[in-house]
């Protein structure tokens, strides 16, 4: 099987590779240190345990898992089949399953488009766009979706980046705000709890640590900071859109060289909670977007 083409953008500070034919996913994100490129995200691998491994991918038209075999909208049940063999639920929408069209590709910017109509028999007709751009030390990424169907449908957006832990066995230092979390069973949220356990508390900058976390968190302020001494890196994440985004997913797997910090517009399986909290009901022609900026600088001068 032919491997998909990687399109690259970058400058003297950083570079990023994108796989339009592989769900509009990212293949790598790297910074230059001492005339060598150092990876920030887990690099693309053509095959791993029968699955391709990517650095980051878009979650559209919803984030994470959906239970109950589908969703009910305005009294109509829409069945939805699984889209991964290793997960017993539909997961992460279907944008990552499709080929994105390249609308613009320059040295520092790539803009992609996806028009999706009932793909994988899911009840969604939409147009999505995705843009990566680099300017100096800043890498920005924007994901948008416009509903094309006749009847309103609930939408959500997210990204799923895989940040490398680096050379330190306990990982980098990380900071993000949270005032609570959802307990989980099988990666599905149950009850919301105010406050966070000490080992899960990253309100102040601290070492990533070990042990599994895979939870939705509340009270986020749209920012995240990561520091890696091994490559003299300070990373600052700021959310541009939507205003007031206060949800995130933090995934710290055991015995893996990465962790995931995901900005999300709704919690996992919000479809089956009263009022579908965080999901946006879009009528034909209506849109929503998620945009973030990440600045990479040196710790020695940050």
Coordinates of C-alpha atoms in Angstrom, one line a residue:
X1 CA 0.0 0.0 0.0
X2 CA 1.4 3.4 -0.9
X3 CA 2.0 5.7 2.0
X4 CA 0.3 9.1 2.0
X5 CA 2.1 12.3 1.1
X6 CA 3.4 14.5 3.9
X7 CA 3.1 18.2 3.2
X8 CA 5.4 20.4 5.2
X9 CA 5.3 24.0 6.5
X10 CA 7.9 25.7 8.6
X11 CA 10.5 28.3 9.2
X12 CA 13.9 28.5 11.0
X13 CA 12.2 28.0 14.4
X14 CA 9.9 25.1 13.8
X15 CA 8.3 22.8 11.1
X16 CA 5.1 20.7 10.9
X17 CA 4.1 17.9 8.6
X18 CA 0.5 17.2 7.5
X19 CA -1.2 14.1 6.0
X20 CA -4.3 15.4 4.0
X21 CA -5.0 11.9 2.7
X22 CA -4.9 10.4 6.2
X23 CA -7.7 12.3 7.9
X24 CA -6.0 15.7 7.7
X25 CA -3.8 14.4 10.5
X26 CA -0.4 15.8 11.5
X27 CA 2.7 13.7 10.8
X28 CA 5.2 15.7 13.0
X29 CA 5.8 18.9 14.8
X30 CA 9.4 19.8 15.5
X31 CA 11.6 22.7 16.8
X32 CA 15.2 23.4 15.8
X33 CA 17.8 23.0 18.5
X34 CA 21.5 23.2 17.8
X35 CA 21.1 22.5 14.1
X36 CA 18.9 19.5 14.7
X37 CA 15.2 19.0 14.6
X38 CA 13.6 17.8 17.9
X39 CA 10.1 16.4 17.9
X40 CA 7.4 17.8 20.2
X41 CA 4.6 15.5 19.0
X42 CA 4.8 11.7 18.6
X43 CA 6.0 11.3 14.9
X44 CA 3.9 9.5 12.3
X45 CA 4.5 5.8 11.9
X46 CA 3.1 4.0 8.8
X47 CA 2.1 0.9 10.8
X48 CA 1.9 0.0 14.5
X49 CA -0.1 -3.0 15.6
X50 CA -2.1 -2.8 12.4
X51 CA -2.9 0.9 12.8
X52 CA -1.2 4.0 11.5
X53 CA 0.1 6.3 14.2
X54 CA -0.1 10.1 13.8
X55 CA 0.9 13.2 15.8
X56 CA -2.4 14.9 16.0
X57 CA -5.8 14.6 14.3
X58 CA -9.1 16.6 14.1
X59 CA -12.2 15.4 16.0
X60 CA -15.2 16.4 13.9
X61 CA -18.3 16.4 14.1
X62 CA -17.9 15.3 17.7
X63 CA -15.2 14.3 20.3
X64 CA -14.5 11.0 21.9
X65 CA -17.0 8.1 22.4
X66 CA -20.7 7.7 21.8
X67 CA -22.6 5.0 23.6
X68 CA -26.0 3.4 23.1
X69 CA -25.4 2.5 19.5
X70 CA -26.2 6.0 18.2
X71 CA -27.8 9.3 19.1
X72 CA -31.4 10.6 19.4
X73 CA -32.1 14.1 17.9
X74 CA -35.6 15.7 18.1
X75 CA -37.1 12.3 18.9
X76 CA -35.4 10.4 16.0
X77 CA -32.8 7.7 16.8
X78 CA -29.8 7.6 14.5
X79 CA -27.9 4.3 14.7
X80 CA -24.1 4.6 14.5
X81 CA -21.7 1.7 14.0
X82 CA -18.3 1.4 15.5
X83 CA -15.5 2.9 13.5
X84 CA -12.5 1.3 15.2
X85 CA -12.0 -2.4 15.9
X86 CA -10.3 -1.8 19.2
X87 CA -13.1 0.5 20.7
X88 CA -16.6 -0.8 21.4
X89 CA -18.2 2.6 20.4
X90 CA -18.1 5.1 17.6
X91 CA -15.2 7.4 18.5
X92 CA -13.9 10.8 17.5
X93 CA -16.4 11.5 14.7
X94 CA -15.5 10.6 11.1
X95 CA -13.3 13.5 9.9
X96 CA -10.2 11.5 10.7
X97 CA -11.4 8.7 8.5
X98 CA -11.6 10.7 5.3
X99 CA -9.4 12.4 2.7
X100 CA -9.1 16.2 3.1
X101 CA -8.6 18.4 0.1
X102 CA -5.7 20.9 0.1
X103 CA -7.0 24.4 -0.7
X104 CA -3.8 26.3 0.0
X105 CA -0.2 25.2 0.7
X106 CA 2.6 27.8 1.2
X107 CA 5.9 27.6 3.1
X108 CA 4.2 28.6 6.3
X109 CA 0.5 27.7 6.0
X110 CA -1.7 24.8 4.9
X111 CA -5.5 25.0 4.6
X112 CA -7.6 21.9 4.0
X113 CA -11.3 21.3 3.3
X114 CA -13.5 18.3 3.8
X115 CA -17.1 17.9 2.6
X116 CA -18.7 14.9 4.2
X117 CA -22.1 13.4 3.5
X118 CA -23.3 10.6 5.8
X119 CA -19.9 9.0 5.8
X120 CA -19.8 5.6 7.6
X121 CA -23.6 5.9 7.7
X122 CA -23.4 8.6 10.4
X123 CA -26.3 11.1 10.3
X124 CA -24.1 14.1 9.5
X125 CA -23.7 16.3 6.4
X126 CA -21.1 18.9 6.9
X127 CA -18.2 20.9 5.5
X128 CA -15.1 21.2 7.7
X129 CA -11.9 23.2 7.3
X130 CA -8.6 22.9 9.0
X131 CA -5.7 25.3 9.0
X132 CA -2.1 25.0 10.3
X133 CA 0.2 28.0 10.2
X134 CA 3.6 29.0 11.6
X135 CA 4.9 32.5 12.2
X136 CA 8.1 32.9 14.2
X137 CA 7.8 30.9 17.4
X138 CA 4.0 30.5 17.1
X139 CA 2.1 27.6 15.6
X140 CA -1.7 28.1 15.2
X141 CA -4.3 25.6 14.2
X142 CA -8.0 26.1 13.5
X143 CA -10.8 23.6 12.9
X144 CA -14.3 24.7 11.8
X145 CA -17.5 22.9 10.8
X146 CA -20.6 24.1 8.9
X147 CA -23.8 22.0 9.0
X148 CA -25.1 21.2 5.5
X149 CA -28.1 18.9 6.4
X150 CA -31.7 19.9 6.2
X151 CA -32.4 19.1 9.9
X152 CA -30.4 20.6 12.8
X153 CA -27.8 18.3 14.4
X154 CA -25.6 18.5 17.5
X155 CA -21.9 19.2 16.8
X156 CA -18.6 19.3 18.8
X157 CA -15.0 19.8 18.0
X158 CA -11.6 18.8 19.5
X159 CA -8.0 17.9 18.6
X160 CA -6.0 15.0 19.8
X161 CA -2.3 15.9 19.9
X162 CA 0.3 13.4 21.3
X163 CA 3.0 15.3 23.2
X164 CA 6.3 13.5 23.8
X165 CA 7.5 13.0 27.3
X166 CA 11.1 13.6 26.4
X167 CA 14.2 12.2 28.0
X168 CA 13.1 12.6 31.7
X169 CA 11.5 9.3 32.8
X170 CA 8.9 11.3 34.8
X171 CA 8.2 13.5 31.8
X172 CA 8.1 17.3 31.3
X173 CA 6.6 19.9 33.6
X174 CA 2.9 20.7 32.8
X175 CA 0.4 23.2 34.0
X176 CA -3.3 23.6 33.2
X177 CA -6.2 24.9 35.2
X178 CA -9.0 22.5 36.5
X179 CA -11.6 22.9 39.3
X180 CA -13.0 19.4 38.9
X181 CA -13.2 16.2 36.9
X182 CA -15.5 13.5 35.8
X183 CA -15.0 10.0 37.2
X184 CA -14.7 7.5 34.4
X185 CA -15.4 3.8 33.8
X186 CA -14.0 2.4 30.6
X187 CA -13.0 6.0 29.4
X188 CA -16.6 7.1 29.8
X189 CA -17.5 9.9 32.3
X190 CA -19.8 9.2 35.2
X191 CA -20.1 11.6 38.1
X192 CA -18.6 15.1 38.2
X193 CA -16.4 15.8 41.3
X194 CA -15.3 19.2 42.5
X195 CA -11.6 19.5 43.1
X196 CA -8.9 17.1 41.8
X197 CA -6.8 14.5 43.5
X198 CA -3.2 15.6 44.4
X199 CA -1.6 13.4 41.7
X200 CA -4.0 14.9 39.1
X201 CA -3.6 18.5 40.1
X202 CA -1.8 20.6 37.5
X203 CA -3.1 24.0 38.5
X204 CA 0.5 24.8 39.4
X205 CA 3.4 23.8 37.1
X206 CA 4.7 20.3 38.1
X207 CA 6.3 17.2 36.7
X208 CA 4.0 15.1 34.6
X209 CA 4.5 11.9 36.6
X210 CA 3.3 8.4 35.9
X211 CA 0.2 6.4 36.4
X212 CA -2.9 6.4 34.2
X213 CA -5.3 9.4 33.8
X214 CA -7.9 9.5 31.1
X215 CA -10.5 12.0 32.3
X216 CA -12.6 15.0 31.3
X217 CA -11.7 18.1 33.4
X218 CA -13.8 21.2 34.1
X219 CA -12.7 24.8 34.9
X220 CA -10.0 25.1 32.2
X221 CA -9.0 28.7 31.3
X222 CA -7.9 27.9 27.7
X223 CA -4.2 27.8 28.5
X224 CA -1.6 25.1 28.9
X225 CA 2.1 25.3 29.6
X226 CA 4.8 22.5 29.1
X227 CA 8.5 22.7 29.9
X228 CA 11.1 20.3 28.7
X229 CA 14.7 20.7 30.0
X230 CA 16.1 18.1 27.6
X231 CA 15.4 20.4 24.6
X232 CA 15.4 23.8 26.4
X233 CA 11.7 24.2 25.5
X234 CA 8.8 26.3 26.9
X235 CA 5.5 25.7 25.2
X236 CA 2.6 28.1 25.9
X237 CA -0.9 27.2 24.6
X238 CA -3.7 29.8 24.3
X239 CA -7.2 29.2 23.0
X240 CA -8.5 31.8 20.6
X241 CA -11.9 30.4 19.8
X242 CA -14.5 29.7 21.2
X243 CA -14.4 32.2 24.0
X244 CA -14.9 30.8 27.4
X245 CA -13.9 27.2 26.5
X246 CA -13.6 25.5 29.9
X247 CA -13.3 21.8 29.2
X248 CA -10.3 19.6 28.5
X249 CA -9.3 15.9 28.4
X250 CA -6.0 14.9 30.0
X251 CA -4.7 11.5 29.0
X252 CA -1.6 10.2 30.8
X253 CA -1.2 6.5 29.8
X254 CA 1.1 4.1 31.6
X255 CA 4.3 3.0 29.9
X256 CA 4.0 5.2 26.9
X257 CA 6.4 7.9 25.6
X258 CA 3.6 10.5 25.2
X259 CA 0.7 12.2 26.9
X260 CA -2.4 13.9 25.4
X261 CA -3.9 17.3 26.3
X262 CA -7.1 17.8 24.3
X263 CA -9.2 21.0 24.1
X264 CA -12.8 19.9 23.8
X265 CA -16.1 21.7 23.3
X266 CA -18.2 19.0 25.1
X267 CA -17.5 16.1 27.5
X268 CA -17.4 12.5 26.3
X269 CA -20.8 11.1 25.4
X270 CA -22.6 14.4 26.0
X271 CA -25.2 13.1 23.5
X272 CA -26.7 11.0 26.3
X273 CA -26.8 13.6 29.1
X274 CA -29.7 15.9 29.7
X275 CA -29.5 18.9 27.4
X276 CA -26.4 17.5 25.6
X277 CA -24.1 19.9 27.5
X278 CA -21.4 21.6 25.4
X279 CA -22.7 20.3 22.0
X280 CA -23.9 23.0 19.6
X281 CA -27.1 22.4 17.7
X282 CA -26.4 23.8 14.3
X283 CA -29.0 24.5 11.6
X284 CA -28.2 24.4 7.9
X285 CA -25.5 26.9 7.1
X286 CA -24.5 27.5 10.8
X287 CA -20.9 27.0 11.9
X288 CA -18.6 26.6 14.9
X289 CA -14.9 26.7 15.3
X290 CA -12.0 25.8 17.5
X291 CA -8.7 27.7 17.3
X292 CA -5.5 27.6 19.4
X293 CA -2.1 29.2 19.3
X294 CA 1.1 27.5 20.7
X295 CA 4.3 29.4 21.2
X296 CA 7.6 27.6 21.5
X297 CA 10.5 29.4 23.1
X298 CA 13.6 28.5 25.0
X299 CA 13.5 28.0 28.8
X300 CA 16.8 29.8 29.1
X301 CA 15.1 33.0 28.0
X302 CA 11.4 32.5 28.7

